[in-house]
Amino acid sequence: MPPAGEIGEAPAAPCCSESADERKDVEEKSDINITALVGNEQVNEDADNGDLPSYVSALIEKEVGNDLKSLKKLDKLIEQMTENKMQLEEQVLTISSEIPKRIQSALKNAEESKQFLNQFLEQETHLFSSINSHLLTAQPWMEDLGAMINQIEEIERHLAYLKWISQIEELSDNIQQYLMTNNVPEAASTLVYMAELDIKLQESSCTHLLAFMRATVKFWHKILKDKLTSDFEEILAQLHWPFITPPQSQTVGLSRPASAPEIYTNLETLFCQLLKLQTSDELLTEPKQLPEKYCLPASPSVILPLQIMLTPLQKRFRYHFRGNRQTNVISKPEWYLAQVLMWIGNHTQFLDEKIQPILDKVGTSVSARLEFSRGLMMLVLEKLAADIPCLLYDDNLFCHLVDEVLLFERELHSVYGYPGTFANCMHILSEETCFQRWLTVERKFALQKMDSMLSSEAAWISQYKDITDVDEMKVPDCAETFMTLLLVITDRYKNLPTASRKLQFLELQKDLVDDFRIRLTQVMKEETRASLGFRYCAILNAVNYISTVLADWADNVFFLQLQQAALEVFAENNTLSKLQLGQLASMESSVFDDMINLLERLKHDMLTRQVDHVFREVKEAAKLYKKESVKEACIVLNLNVGSALLLKDVLQSASGQPPATEALNEVGIYKLAQQDVEILLNLRTNWPNTGK
């Protein structure tokens, strides 16, 4: 039986050279070390808990137990404990010797810091005292220096003020000297420089200096402008300006008399000199503006030379079309509109050939013709603004005015190239009160025309009924006239300056389409019993035509632009769902979709009624054939055209003969008489046209 201490030990390897006792000693030492380490931890814990005797008892019990042979471990255990004790004592001694050094070093550092801090505080106190003493000593000097600086600044301001006055007076003297020597170009250039100085001084608070500068500019501007205007008007008079007659009958303006080169040279010289006064003229002259309610686009004043050229025409216009003159008739707006167009036409050639080269030479981008037209347009706008309130509630006069204005605008833009971005008559018609009245009158006359076209005898007859190639849709006259009416309305409002106004007209058009649809529905209901009748079919053709045209218009650039404008308005007002806004933005829907859907629904209902009617008629007609056989009639009627022609020829050539019977039998006819077959063949409607 093996010893108690060796129970459970693994057998030694065959190649191991150690004895069993040596292995046992090593293992025991290892166990003692582990136990000692564990014991140290427990000692600490038990020491903390104040129960050291209990720990010692437990350790001996664990290491020795009831096995007396294990007592020999006590020496080694005591030895290990002694070593651990010595190690712990060494650690305690090391730590106890290092900590005071660290503490002493920290205290030393703190003491040094305290000394430095005290030194800094002393320096700060001394410096603070020195600064206060210096400030008290320097305070009188600072007050004296501040007063002197203020005096210097005041003197500098006075000096600058005097320099400005001196400069203004010097420029004024120069202008005077130039005028005395008749050097008008240099005088004009000096005035331009003075006007630019005036503009720079606008931010100054020196009101008297500003007033002096402005008065000086105004003084010399008036003198130069009057002198140059007088000379310029004299040259224009030699050219017989303005040209009241058409260009073909003008004798001097574009002709070349002996003195023409000198006249045109003087014209160019004076024109350029007047052009130099533009800066000071804009500075001194308030531009004439119509009230803000007309929302005219901002634009600079007409250039000074052309203002002078426009003066005689402005006088003529005001003379003839204001006050109690016989030519000032409120019911005849075409008189003054035609007069303005004639003036533009009469002067276009001269402006393009004689004035525009001068403007190009001085490097300006101004168009002489457009500036001239813009100046005359202001006369028209003033006249319209004065006349419209007087005829606003007379439908006939107001409608006539609008018609004439639209014709005037069309010719002005198409013939004379007047830009739509400039102030024009459409801005006057877009004023709120006038515009709402225009919408009302437009609706009223459109409804009257709709009544007229639907009550016409030819309302349901196609204009091109006899020309099949032209009228495949069989469009009745009322539908074509109605769409022409909508097209005319579009042409009337498409040049309005703002998208919001155009959208209001678009709503009017949609209302008219809906009203016309309702009228067609009412007439259709009266014709329901005759759903295959002429009028019912004409109504169906009208609905289909209107729906088709509206779908085509939806792809028109003008209406696509309105769709984009409507999208922005709807997005701002939150009047549509996100889905509807997305459809509009992606062009999946159009501005006419609501109307097209209603028309398509009406068309579907009408077609359904027709189909039901045809079905009932066929059903009623078929009842007569319930008791009859002979199928053979259907065979005859459904034969191919070629077979039917061949059968017809055989029956005609071999009447009553066996070949005729054989031919009938070949196509499956055994009971029908030959005469009945011939009658059925003659009833066919799809015979080719043989020219017989």
PDB file of N, CA and C in Angstrom, residues 499-562:
ATOM      1  N   ALA A 499     -47.627  86.749 -64.282  1.00  0.00           N
ATOM      2  CA  ALA A 499     -48.231  85.419 -64.388  1.00  0.00           C
ATOM      3  C   ALA A 499     -49.550  85.343 -63.618  1.00  0.00           C
ATOM      4  N   SER A 500     -49.666  86.077 -62.515  1.00  0.00           N
ATOM      5  CA  SER A 500     -50.898  86.024 -61.726  1.00  0.00           C
ATOM      6  C   SER A 500     -52.096  86.508 -62.534  1.00  0.00           C
ATOM      7  N   ARG A 501     -51.902  87.551 -63.347  1.00  0.00           N
ATOM      8  CA  ARG A 501     -52.992  88.048 -64.195  1.00  0.00           C
ATOM      9  C   ARG A 501     -53.332  87.024 -65.283  1.00  0.00           C
ATOM     10  N   LYS A 502     -52.321  86.398 -65.844  1.00  0.00           N
ATOM     11  CA  LYS A 502     -52.570  85.384 -66.865  1.00  0.00           C
ATOM     12  C   LYS A 502     -53.346  84.200 -66.283  1.00  0.00           C
ATOM     13  N   LEU A 503     -53.014  83.835 -65.061  1.00  0.00           N
ATOM     14  CA  LEU A 503     -53.718  82.714 -64.429  1.00  0.00           C
ATOM     15  C   LEU A 503     -55.191  83.040 -64.191  1.00  0.00           C
ATOM     16  N   GLN A 504     -55.485  84.295 -63.904  1.00  0.00           N
ATOM     17  CA  GLN A 504     -56.891  84.678 -63.732  1.00  0.00           C
ATOM     18  C   GLN A 504     -57.653  84.545 -65.051  1.00  0.00           C
ATOM     19  N   PHE A 505     -57.023  84.904 -66.153  1.00  0.00           N
ATOM     20  CA  PHE A 505     -57.656  84.718 -67.455  1.00  0.00           C
ATOM     21  C   PHE A 505     -57.795  83.231 -67.788  1.00  0.00           C
ATOM     22  N   LEU A 506     -56.802  82.449 -67.378  1.00  0.00           N
ATOM     23  CA  LEU A 506     -56.897  81.005 -67.597  1.00  0.00           C
ATOM     24  C   LEU A 506     -58.099  80.423 -66.861  1.00  0.00           C
ATOM     25  N   GLU A 507     -58.337  80.893 -65.645  1.00  0.00           N
ATOM     26  CA  GLU A 507     -59.516  80.444 -64.899  1.00  0.00           C
ATOM     27  C   GLU A 507     -60.799  80.840 -65.620  1.00  0.00           C
ATOM     28  N   LEU A 508     -60.805  82.031 -66.235  1.00  0.00           N
ATOM     29  CA  LEU A 508     -61.958  82.443 -67.027  1.00  0.00           C
ATOM     30  C   LEU A 508     -62.180  81.482 -68.187  1.00  0.00           C
ATOM     31  N   GLN A 509     -61.124  81.107 -68.873  1.00  0.00           N
ATOM     32  CA  GLN A 509     -61.257  80.167 -69.989  1.00  0.00           C
ATOM     33  C   GLN A 509     -61.801  78.820 -69.513  1.00  0.00           C
ATOM     34  N   LYS A 510     -61.306  78.356 -68.383  1.00  0.00           N
ATOM     35  CA  LYS A 510     -61.797  77.074 -67.855  1.00  0.00           C
ATOM     36  C   LYS A 510     -63.272  77.167 -67.465  1.00  0.00           C
ATOM     37  N   ASP A 511     -63.668  78.316 -66.914  1.00  0.00           N
ATOM     38  CA  ASP A 511     -65.084  78.516 -66.587  1.00  0.00           C
ATOM     39  C   ASP A 511     -65.942  78.501 -67.848  1.00  0.00           C
ATOM     40  N   LEU A 512     -65.439  79.118 -68.913  1.00  0.00           N
ATOM     41  CA  LEU A 512     -66.192  79.136 -70.173  1.00  0.00           C
ATOM     42  C   LEU A 512     -66.313  77.730 -70.753  1.00  0.00           C
ATOM     43  N   VAL A 513     -65.236  76.957 -70.669  1.00  0.00           N
ATOM     44  CA  VAL A 513     -65.290  75.566 -71.153  1.00  0.00           C
ATOM     45  C   VAL A 513     -66.315  74.779 -70.356  1.00  0.00           C
ATOM     46  N   ASP A 514     -66.325  74.967 -69.049  1.00  0.00           N
ATOM     47  CA  ASP A 514     -67.289  74.243 -68.217  1.00  0.00           C
ATOM     48  C   ASP A 514     -68.717  74.683 -68.529  1.00  0.00           C
ATOM     49  N   ASP A 515     -68.908  75.993 -68.748  1.00  0.00           N
ATOM     50  CA  ASP A 515     -70.243  76.490 -69.097  1.00  0.00           C
ATOM     51  C   ASP A 515     -70.699  75.917 -70.435  1.00  0.00           C
ATOM     52  N   PHE A 516     -69.797  75.861 -71.406  1.00  0.00           N
ATOM     53  CA  PHE A 516     -70.148  75.303 -72.717  1.00  0.00           C
ATOM     54  C   PHE A 516     -70.458  73.813 -72.602  1.00  0.00           C
ATOM     55  N   ARG A 517     -69.711  73.116 -71.741  1.00  0.00           N
ATOM     56  CA  ARG A 517     -69.989  71.688 -71.520  1.00  0.00           C
ATOM     57  C   ARG A 517     -71.381  71.489 -70.929  1.00  0.00           C
ATOM     58  N   ILE A 518     -71.751  72.338 -69.991  1.00  0.00           N
ATOM     59  CA  ILE A 518     -73.081  72.232 -69.385  1.00  0.00           C
ATOM     60  C   ILE A 518     -74.165  72.489 -70.421  1.00  0.00           C
ATOM     61  N   ARG A 519     -73.936  73.472 -71.289  1.00  0.00           N
ATOM     62  CA  ARG A 519     -74.918  73.760 -72.339  1.00  0.00           C
ATOM     63  C   ARG A 519     -75.038  72.579 -73.301  1.00  0.00           C
ATOM     64  N   LEU A 520     -73.900  71.986 -73.667  1.00  0.00           N
ATOM     65  CA  LEU A 520     -73.950  70.808 -74.533  1.00  0.00           C
ATOM     66  C   LEU A 520     -74.699  69.662 -73.851  1.00  0.00           C
ATOM     67  N   THR A 521     -74.486  69.527 -72.545  1.00  0.00           N
ATOM     68  CA  THR A 521     -75.181  68.467 -71.804  1.00  0.00           C
ATOM     69  C   THR A 521     -76.689  68.699 -71.810  1.00  0.00           C
ATOM     70  N   GLN A 522     -77.108  69.942 -71.650  1.00  0.00           N
ATOM     71  CA  GLN A 522     -78.538  70.251 -71.665  1.00  0.00           C
ATOM     72  C   GLN A 522     -79.161  69.933 -73.019  1.00  0.00           C
ATOM     73  N   VAL A 523     -78.473  70.327 -74.105  1.00  0.00           N
ATOM     74  CA  VAL A 523     -79.002  70.022 -75.439  1.00  0.00           C
ATOM     75  C   VAL A 523     -78.999  68.515 -75.676  1.00  0.00           C
ATOM     76  N   MET A 524     -77.966  67.840 -75.186  1.00  0.00           N
ATOM     77  CA  MET A 524     -77.878  66.394 -75.352  1.00  0.00           C
ATOM     78  C   MET A 524     -79.036  65.681 -74.677  1.00  0.00           C
ATOM     79  N   LYS A 525     -79.415  66.151 -73.492  1.00  0.00           N
ATOM     80  CA  LYS A 525     -80.530  65.509 -72.779  1.00  0.00           C
ATOM     81  C   LYS A 525     -81.843  65.640 -73.550  1.00  0.00           C
ATOM     82  N   GLU A 526     -81.977  66.743 -74.300  1.00  0.00           N
ATOM     83  CA  GLU A 526     -83.173  66.899 -75.118  1.00  0.00           C
ATOM     84  C   GLU A 526     -83.192  65.921 -76.287  1.00  0.00           C
ATOM     85  N   GLU A 527     -81.992  65.468 -76.694  1.00  0.00           N
ATOM     86  CA  GLU A 527     -81.890  64.574 -77.842  1.00  0.00           C
ATOM     87  C   GLU A 527     -81.654  63.125 -77.433  1.00  0.00           C
ATOM     88  N   THR A 528     -81.818  62.815 -76.163  1.00  0.00           N
ATOM     89  CA  THR A 528     -81.493  61.473 -75.688  1.00  0.00           C
ATOM     90  C   THR A 528     -82.307  60.397 -76.389  1.00  0.00           C
ATOM     91  N   ARG A 529     -83.582  60.687 -76.699  1.00  0.00           N
ATOM     92  CA  ARG A 529     -84.425  59.672 -77.336  1.00  0.00           C
ATOM     93  C   ARG A 529     -83.953  59.349 -78.747  1.00  0.00           C
ATOM     94  N   ALA A 530     -83.251  60.277 -79.355  1.00  0.00           N
ATOM     95  CA  ALA A 530     -82.726  60.039 -80.708  1.00  0.00           C
ATOM     96  C   ALA A 530     -81.205  60.060 -80.640  1.00  0.00           C
ATOM     97  N   SER A 531     -80.640  59.065 -79.938  1.00  0.00           N
ATOM     98  CA  SER A 531     -79.200  59.067 -79.703  1.00  0.00           C
ATOM     99  C   SER A 531     -78.390  58.797 -80.962  1.00  0.00           C
ATOM    100  N   LEU A 532     -79.042  58.386 -82.021  1.00  0.00           N
ATOM    101  CA  LEU A 532     -78.348  58.239 -83.294  1.00  0.00           C
ATOM    102  C   LEU A 532     -78.720  59.349 -84.263  1.00  0.00           C
ATOM    103  N   GLY A 533     -79.445  60.331 -83.758  1.00  0.00           N
ATOM    104  CA  GLY A 533     -79.874  61.438 -84.599  1.00  0.00           C
ATOM    105  C   GLY A 533     -78.732  62.388 -84.932  1.00  0.00           C
ATOM    106  N   PHE A 534     -78.991  63.265 -85.879  1.00  0.00           N
ATOM    107  CA  PHE A 534     -77.963  64.193 -86.375  1.00  0.00           C
ATOM    108  C   PHE A 534     -77.445  65.105 -85.268  1.00  0.00           C
ATOM    109  N   ARG A 535     -78.334  65.695 -84.468  1.00  0.00           N
ATOM    110  CA  ARG A 535     -77.896  66.652 -83.466  1.00  0.00           C
ATOM    111  C   ARG A 535     -77.121  65.963 -82.347  1.00  0.00           C
ATOM    112  N   TYR A 536     -77.605  64.780 -81.946  1.00  0.00           N
ATOM    113  CA  TYR A 536     -76.910  64.052 -80.888  1.00  0.00           C
ATOM    114  C   TYR A 536     -75.478  63.722 -81.315  1.00  0.00           C
ATOM    115  N   CYS A 537     -75.314  63.255 -82.531  1.00  0.00           N
ATOM    116  CA  CYS A 537     -73.976  62.934 -83.043  1.00  0.00           C
ATOM    117  C   CYS A 537     -73.117  64.195 -83.161  1.00  0.00           C
ATOM    118  N   ALA A 538     -73.738  65.318 -83.546  1.00  0.00           N
ATOM    119  CA  ALA A 538     -73.000  66.574 -83.642  1.00  0.00           C
ATOM    120  C   ALA A 538     -72.497  67.009 -82.262  1.00  0.00           C
ATOM    121  N   ILE A 539     -73.337  66.820 -81.232  1.00  0.00           N
ATOM    122  CA  ILE A 539     -72.916  67.160 -79.864  1.00  0.00           C
ATOM    123  C   ILE A 539     -71.741  66.283 -79.449  1.00  0.00           C
ATOM    124  N   LEU A 540     -71.822  64.997 -79.749  1.00  0.00           N
ATOM    125  CA  LEU A 540     -70.731  64.077 -79.425  1.00  0.00           C
ATOM    126  C   LEU A 540     -69.439  64.491 -80.131  1.00  0.00           C
ATOM    127  N   ASN A 541     -69.549  64.863 -81.393  1.00  0.00           N
ATOM    128  CA  ASN A 541     -68.373  65.325 -82.136  1.00  0.00           C
ATOM    129  C   ASN A 541     -67.803  66.608 -81.521  1.00  0.00           C
ATOM    130  N   ALA A 542     -68.686  67.489 -81.059  1.00  0.00           N
ATOM    131  CA  ALA A 542     -68.242  68.738 -80.435  1.00  0.00           C
ATOM    132  C   ALA A 542     -67.468  68.454 -79.147  1.00  0.00           C
ATOM    133  N   VAL A 543     -68.004  67.561 -78.324  1.00  0.00           N
ATOM    134  CA  VAL A 543     -67.328  67.202 -77.063  1.00  0.00           C
ATOM    135  C   VAL A 543     -65.958  66.594 -77.342  1.00  0.00           C
ATOM    136  N   ASN A 544     -65.909  65.697 -78.298  1.00  0.00           N
ATOM    137  CA  ASN A 544     -64.639  65.051 -78.640  1.00  0.00           C
ATOM    138  C   ASN A 544     -63.629  66.067 -79.177  1.00  0.00           C
ATOM    139  N   TYR A 545     -64.087  66.999 -79.998  1.00  0.00           N
ATOM    140  CA  TYR A 545     -63.195  68.006 -80.592  1.00  0.00           C
ATOM    141  C   TYR A 545     -62.619  68.930 -79.514  1.00  0.00           C
ATOM    142  N   ILE A 546     -63.467  69.407 -78.620  1.00  0.00           N
ATOM    143  CA  ILE A 546     -63.002  70.316 -77.568  1.00  0.00           C
ATOM    144  C   ILE A 546     -61.991  69.616 -76.666  1.00  0.00           C
ATOM    145  N   SER A 547     -62.283  68.364 -76.299  1.00  0.00           N
ATOM    146  CA  SER A 547     -61.361  67.607 -75.449  1.00  0.00           C
ATOM    147  C   SER A 547     -60.016  67.400 -76.142  1.00  0.00           C
ATOM    148  N   THR A 548     -60.055  67.098 -77.431  1.00  0.00           N
ATOM    149  CA  THR A 548     -58.810  66.875 -78.180  1.00  0.00           C
ATOM    150  C   THR A 548     -57.979  68.152 -78.272  1.00  0.00           C
ATOM    151  N   VAL A 549     -58.628  69.276 -78.567  1.00  0.00           N
ATOM    152  CA  VAL A 549     -57.907  70.542 -78.694  1.00  0.00           C
ATOM    153  C   VAL A 549     -57.299  70.959 -77.357  1.00  0.00           C
ATOM    154  N   LEU A 550     -58.040  70.796 -76.261  1.00  0.00           N
ATOM    155  CA  LEU A 550     -57.507  71.150 -74.944  1.00  0.00           C
ATOM    156  C   LEU A 550     -56.293  70.291 -74.596  1.00  0.00           C
ATOM    157  N   ALA A 551     -56.340  69.015 -74.974  1.00  0.00           N
ATOM    158  CA  ALA A 551     -55.185  68.146 -74.728  1.00  0.00           C
ATOM    159  C   ALA A 551     -53.972  68.613 -75.529  1.00  0.00           C
ATOM    160  N   ASP A 552     -54.201  69.099 -76.744  1.00  0.00           N
ATOM    161  CA  ASP A 552     -53.099  69.648 -77.551  1.00  0.00           C
ATOM    162  C   ASP A 552     -52.553  70.934 -76.922  1.00  0.00           C
ATOM    163  N   TRP A 553     -53.446  71.778 -76.454  1.00  0.00           N
ATOM    164  CA  TRP A 553     -53.013  73.038 -75.826  1.00  0.00           C
ATOM    165  C   TRP A 553     -52.176  72.789 -74.581  1.00  0.00           C
ATOM    166  N   ALA A 554     -52.443  71.690 -73.899  1.00  0.00           N
ATOM    167  CA  ALA A 554     -51.715  71.404 -72.658  1.00  0.00           C
ATOM    168  C   ALA A 554     -50.220  71.258 -72.908  1.00  0.00           C
ATOM    169  N   ASP A 555     -49.825  70.913 -74.141  1.00  0.00           N
ATOM    170  CA  ASP A 555     -48.404  70.772 -74.474  1.00  0.00           C
ATOM    171  C   ASP A 555     -47.822  72.041 -75.075  1.00  0.00           C
ATOM    172  N   ASN A 556     -48.630  73.092 -75.184  1.00  0.00           N
ATOM    173  CA  ASN A 556     -48.148  74.354 -75.726  1.00  0.00           C
ATOM    174  C   ASN A 556     -47.229  75.041 -74.713  1.00  0.00           C
ATOM    175  N   VAL A 557     -46.171  75.674 -75.226  1.00  0.00           N
ATOM    176  CA  VAL A 557     -45.177  76.301 -74.338  1.00  0.00           C
ATOM    177  C   VAL A 557     -45.828  77.346 -73.427  1.00  0.00           C
ATOM    178  N   PHE A 558     -46.758  78.125 -73.978  1.00  0.00           N
ATOM    179  CA  PHE A 558     -47.402  79.180 -73.180  1.00  0.00           C
ATOM    180  C   PHE A 558     -48.142  78.575 -71.987  1.00  0.00           C
ATOM    181  N   PHE A 559     -48.897  77.513 -72.225  1.00  0.00           N
ATOM    182  CA  PHE A 559     -49.668  76.915 -71.131  1.00  0.00           C
ATOM    183  C   PHE A 559     -48.765  76.113 -70.191  1.00  0.00           C
ATOM    184  N   LEU A 560     -47.644  75.600 -70.691  1.00  0.00           N
ATOM    185  CA  LEU A 560     -46.685  74.950 -69.797  1.00  0.00           C
ATOM    186  C   LEU A 560     -46.070  75.970 -68.836  1.00  0.00           C
ATOM    187  N   GLN A 561     -45.813  77.174 -69.339  1.00  0.00           N
ATOM    188  CA  GLN A 561     -45.308  78.241 -68.464  1.00  0.00           C
ATOM    189  C   GLN A 561     -46.354  78.623 -67.422  1.00  0.00           C
ATOM    190  N   LEU A 562     -47.612  78.678 -67.843  1.00  0.00           N
ATOM    191  CA  LEU A 562     -48.677  78.973 -66.882  1.00  0.00           C
ATOM    192  C   LEU A 562     -48.797  77.851 -65.847  1.00  0.00           C
TER     193      LEU A 562
END
